[in-house]
Every structure is written in C-alpha cells, then in structure tokens.
Short mmCIF file of C-alpha atoms in Angstrom, two decimals:
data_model
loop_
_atom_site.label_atom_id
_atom_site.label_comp_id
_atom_site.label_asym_id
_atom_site.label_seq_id
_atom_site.Cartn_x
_atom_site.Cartn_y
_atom_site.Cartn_z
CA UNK V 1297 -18.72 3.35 -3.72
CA UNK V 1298 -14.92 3.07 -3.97
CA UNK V 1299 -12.53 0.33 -4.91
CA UNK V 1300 -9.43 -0.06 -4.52
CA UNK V 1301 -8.08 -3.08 -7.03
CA UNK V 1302 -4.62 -4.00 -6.59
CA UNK V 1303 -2.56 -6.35 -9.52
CA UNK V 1304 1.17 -7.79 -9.44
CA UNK V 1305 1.03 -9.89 -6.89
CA UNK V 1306 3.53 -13.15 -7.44
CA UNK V 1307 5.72 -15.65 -6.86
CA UNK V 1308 9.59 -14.81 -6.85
CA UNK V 1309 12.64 -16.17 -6.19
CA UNK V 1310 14.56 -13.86 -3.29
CA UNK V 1311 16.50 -11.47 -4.68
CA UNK V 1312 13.66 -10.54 -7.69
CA UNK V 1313 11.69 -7.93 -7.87
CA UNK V 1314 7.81 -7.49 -8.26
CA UNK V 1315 5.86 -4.30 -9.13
CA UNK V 1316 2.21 -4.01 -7.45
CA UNK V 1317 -0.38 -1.57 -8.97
CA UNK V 1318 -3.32 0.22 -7.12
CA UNK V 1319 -6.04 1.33 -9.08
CA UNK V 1320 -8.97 3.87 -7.64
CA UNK V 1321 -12.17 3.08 -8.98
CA UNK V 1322 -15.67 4.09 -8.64
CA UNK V 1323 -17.15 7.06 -7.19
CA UNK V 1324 -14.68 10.57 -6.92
CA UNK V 1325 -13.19 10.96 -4.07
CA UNK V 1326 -10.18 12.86 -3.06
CA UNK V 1327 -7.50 10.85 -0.95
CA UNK V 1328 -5.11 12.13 1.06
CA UNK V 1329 -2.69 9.88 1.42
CA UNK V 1330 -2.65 6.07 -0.25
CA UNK V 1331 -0.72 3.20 1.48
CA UNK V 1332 0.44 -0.13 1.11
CA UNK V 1333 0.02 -2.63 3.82
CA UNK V 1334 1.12 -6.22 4.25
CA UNK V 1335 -0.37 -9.22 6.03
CA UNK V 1336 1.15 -12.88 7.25
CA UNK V 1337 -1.65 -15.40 8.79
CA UNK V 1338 -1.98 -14.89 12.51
CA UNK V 1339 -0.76 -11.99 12.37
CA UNK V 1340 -1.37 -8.12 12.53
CA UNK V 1341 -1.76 -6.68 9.24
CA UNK V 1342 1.69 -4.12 8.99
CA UNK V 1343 2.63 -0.78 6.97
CA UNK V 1344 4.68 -0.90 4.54
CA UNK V 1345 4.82 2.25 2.52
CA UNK V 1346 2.88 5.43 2.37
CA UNK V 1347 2.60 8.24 -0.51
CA UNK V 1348 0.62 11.65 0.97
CA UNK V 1349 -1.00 13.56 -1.51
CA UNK V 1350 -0.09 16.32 0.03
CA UNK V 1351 3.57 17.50 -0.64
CA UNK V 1352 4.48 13.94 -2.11
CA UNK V 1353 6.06 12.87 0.78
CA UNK V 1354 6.95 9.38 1.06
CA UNK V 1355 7.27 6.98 4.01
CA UNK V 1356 8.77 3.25 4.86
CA UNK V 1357 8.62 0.84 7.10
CA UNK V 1358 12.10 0.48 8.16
CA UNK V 1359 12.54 -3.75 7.02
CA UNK V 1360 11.65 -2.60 3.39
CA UNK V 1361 13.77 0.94 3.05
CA UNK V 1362 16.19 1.27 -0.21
CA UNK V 1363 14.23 -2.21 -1.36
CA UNK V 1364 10.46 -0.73 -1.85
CA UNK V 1365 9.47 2.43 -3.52
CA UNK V 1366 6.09 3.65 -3.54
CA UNK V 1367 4.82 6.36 -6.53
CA UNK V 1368 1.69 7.46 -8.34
CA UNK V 1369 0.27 7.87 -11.54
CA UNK V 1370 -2.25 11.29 -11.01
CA UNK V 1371 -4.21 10.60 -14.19
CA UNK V 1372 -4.83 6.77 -13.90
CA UNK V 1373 -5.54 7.03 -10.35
CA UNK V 1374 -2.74 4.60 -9.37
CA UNK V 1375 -0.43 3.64 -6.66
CA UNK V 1376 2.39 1.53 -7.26
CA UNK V 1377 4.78 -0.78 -5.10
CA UNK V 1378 8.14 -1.34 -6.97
CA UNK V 1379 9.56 -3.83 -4.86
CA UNK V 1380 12.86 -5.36 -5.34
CA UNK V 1381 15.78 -7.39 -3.38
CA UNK V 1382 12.84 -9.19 -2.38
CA UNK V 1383 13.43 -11.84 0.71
CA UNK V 1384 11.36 -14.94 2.09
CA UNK V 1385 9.73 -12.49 4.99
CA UNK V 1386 8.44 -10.22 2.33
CA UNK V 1387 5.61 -13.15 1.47
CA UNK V 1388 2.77 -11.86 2.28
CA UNK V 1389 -0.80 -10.56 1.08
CA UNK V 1390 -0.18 -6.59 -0.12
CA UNK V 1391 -3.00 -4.38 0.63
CA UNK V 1392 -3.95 -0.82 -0.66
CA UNK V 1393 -5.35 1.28 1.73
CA UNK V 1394 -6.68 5.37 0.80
CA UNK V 1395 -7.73 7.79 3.78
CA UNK V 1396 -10.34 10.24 2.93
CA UNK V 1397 -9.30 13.64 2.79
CA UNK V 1398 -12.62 13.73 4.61
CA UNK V 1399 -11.73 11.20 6.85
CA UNK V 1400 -13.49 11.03 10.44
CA UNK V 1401 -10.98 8.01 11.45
CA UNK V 1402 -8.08 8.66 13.74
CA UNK V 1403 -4.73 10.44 11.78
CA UNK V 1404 -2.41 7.81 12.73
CA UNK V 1405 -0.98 7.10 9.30
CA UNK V 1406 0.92 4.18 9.71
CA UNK V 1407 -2.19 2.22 11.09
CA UNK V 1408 -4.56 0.49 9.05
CA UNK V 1409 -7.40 2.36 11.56
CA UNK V 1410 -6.78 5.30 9.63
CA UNK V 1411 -7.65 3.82 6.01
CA UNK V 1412 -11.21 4.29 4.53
CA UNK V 1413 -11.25 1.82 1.57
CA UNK V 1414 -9.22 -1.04 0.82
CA UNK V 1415 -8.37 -3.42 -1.62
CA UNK V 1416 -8.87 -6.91 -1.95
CA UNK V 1417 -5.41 -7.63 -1.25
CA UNK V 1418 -3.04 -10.09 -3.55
CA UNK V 1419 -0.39 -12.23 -2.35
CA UNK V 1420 3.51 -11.89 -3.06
CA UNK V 1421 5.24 -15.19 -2.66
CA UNK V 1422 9.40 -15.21 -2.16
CA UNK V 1423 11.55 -18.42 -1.85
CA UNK V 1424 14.54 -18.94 -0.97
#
C-alpha cells in the first residue's frame, strides 16, 4: 500500500507564502512523475504543478507560474510546493498525486486520471 501524506497547508494573508510537503510512504514503488493538484467545492479538481522523475522537468499551470515552485527531496521521498505571492483564488484543498512508472492509466499528465495514489489533501486558506 502507498500513501501519499501531504503537511503545510494554512491560512495566509495574500501576498504570503506557504510551503506544502509530500511525503511517500509505505510500500516501494517507483513514480514517475509526482504532482500537485488543487480543488475548490463544486468544482473540478485542477493541476497545479508537476515534477517528472525523469529528466527533472518541471511544469505549471499557467495562474500559478513565477509564484509556485515544485522540487524534491530523493532521499526523504518528498515533494514540495513552495508557494508564494499567494492570492484569495489560490484557497483551496492541495493534493499530491504520484503516477506509477507502471502505470496502466491514461499518460495525460496534467489530469488527475493519470495519478495512481493520492493524498489526503490539506487546505490553503488566503484572505484578502
């Protein structure tokens, strides 16, 4: 079995920044590519940021580029969300998200399809 806990979720005032964490646990299992996703109530739950494994290779949704940065810690099994200039339509509950390298799910990276495990998702808060 494989978890995905995430930490640093918050309340902020805009402008402030908030780092979320991503740990791996459980079972091994080799990832391909780790993501963060984002989710608002009635609505769809959106990418944010993706790290592949493979070639480090970073991605953004386009509302959070030069704000969010998403890394990795190889040895602690991590995935972080450094997110700063934070505004009101950032609130949200963050999910983590990990694809399989083994994966049978469609390769459509930016879609939560595509994600095998998930976390348990914590909420980010930003007022005005």
């Amino acid at each position: 079995q494989v978890q995905l806990v995430e930490s640093g979720g918050g309340s902020v005032q805009a402008g402030g920044s908030l780092r979320l964490s991503c740990v791996a646990r459980g079972r091994s299992f080799s990832s391909v590519a780790m993501a963060w996703f984002r989710q608002t109530p009635g609505k769809e739950r959106e990418f944010v940021a993706r790290f592949n494994w493979i070639g480090g290779l970073k991605y953004y949704t386009d509302s959070v580029k030069g704000r969010f940065t998403i890394s990795r810690n190889n040895a602690m099994n991590t995935v972080f969300l450094q997110m700063g200039s934070l505004k009101p339509e950032d609130t949200a509950v963050y999910y983590c998200a990990a694809r399989d390298r083994i994966s049978q799910k469609p390769a459509i990276y930016n879609d939560s399809s595509s994600y095998d495990y998930w976390g348990q998702g914590t909420q980010v808060t930003v007022s005005v």
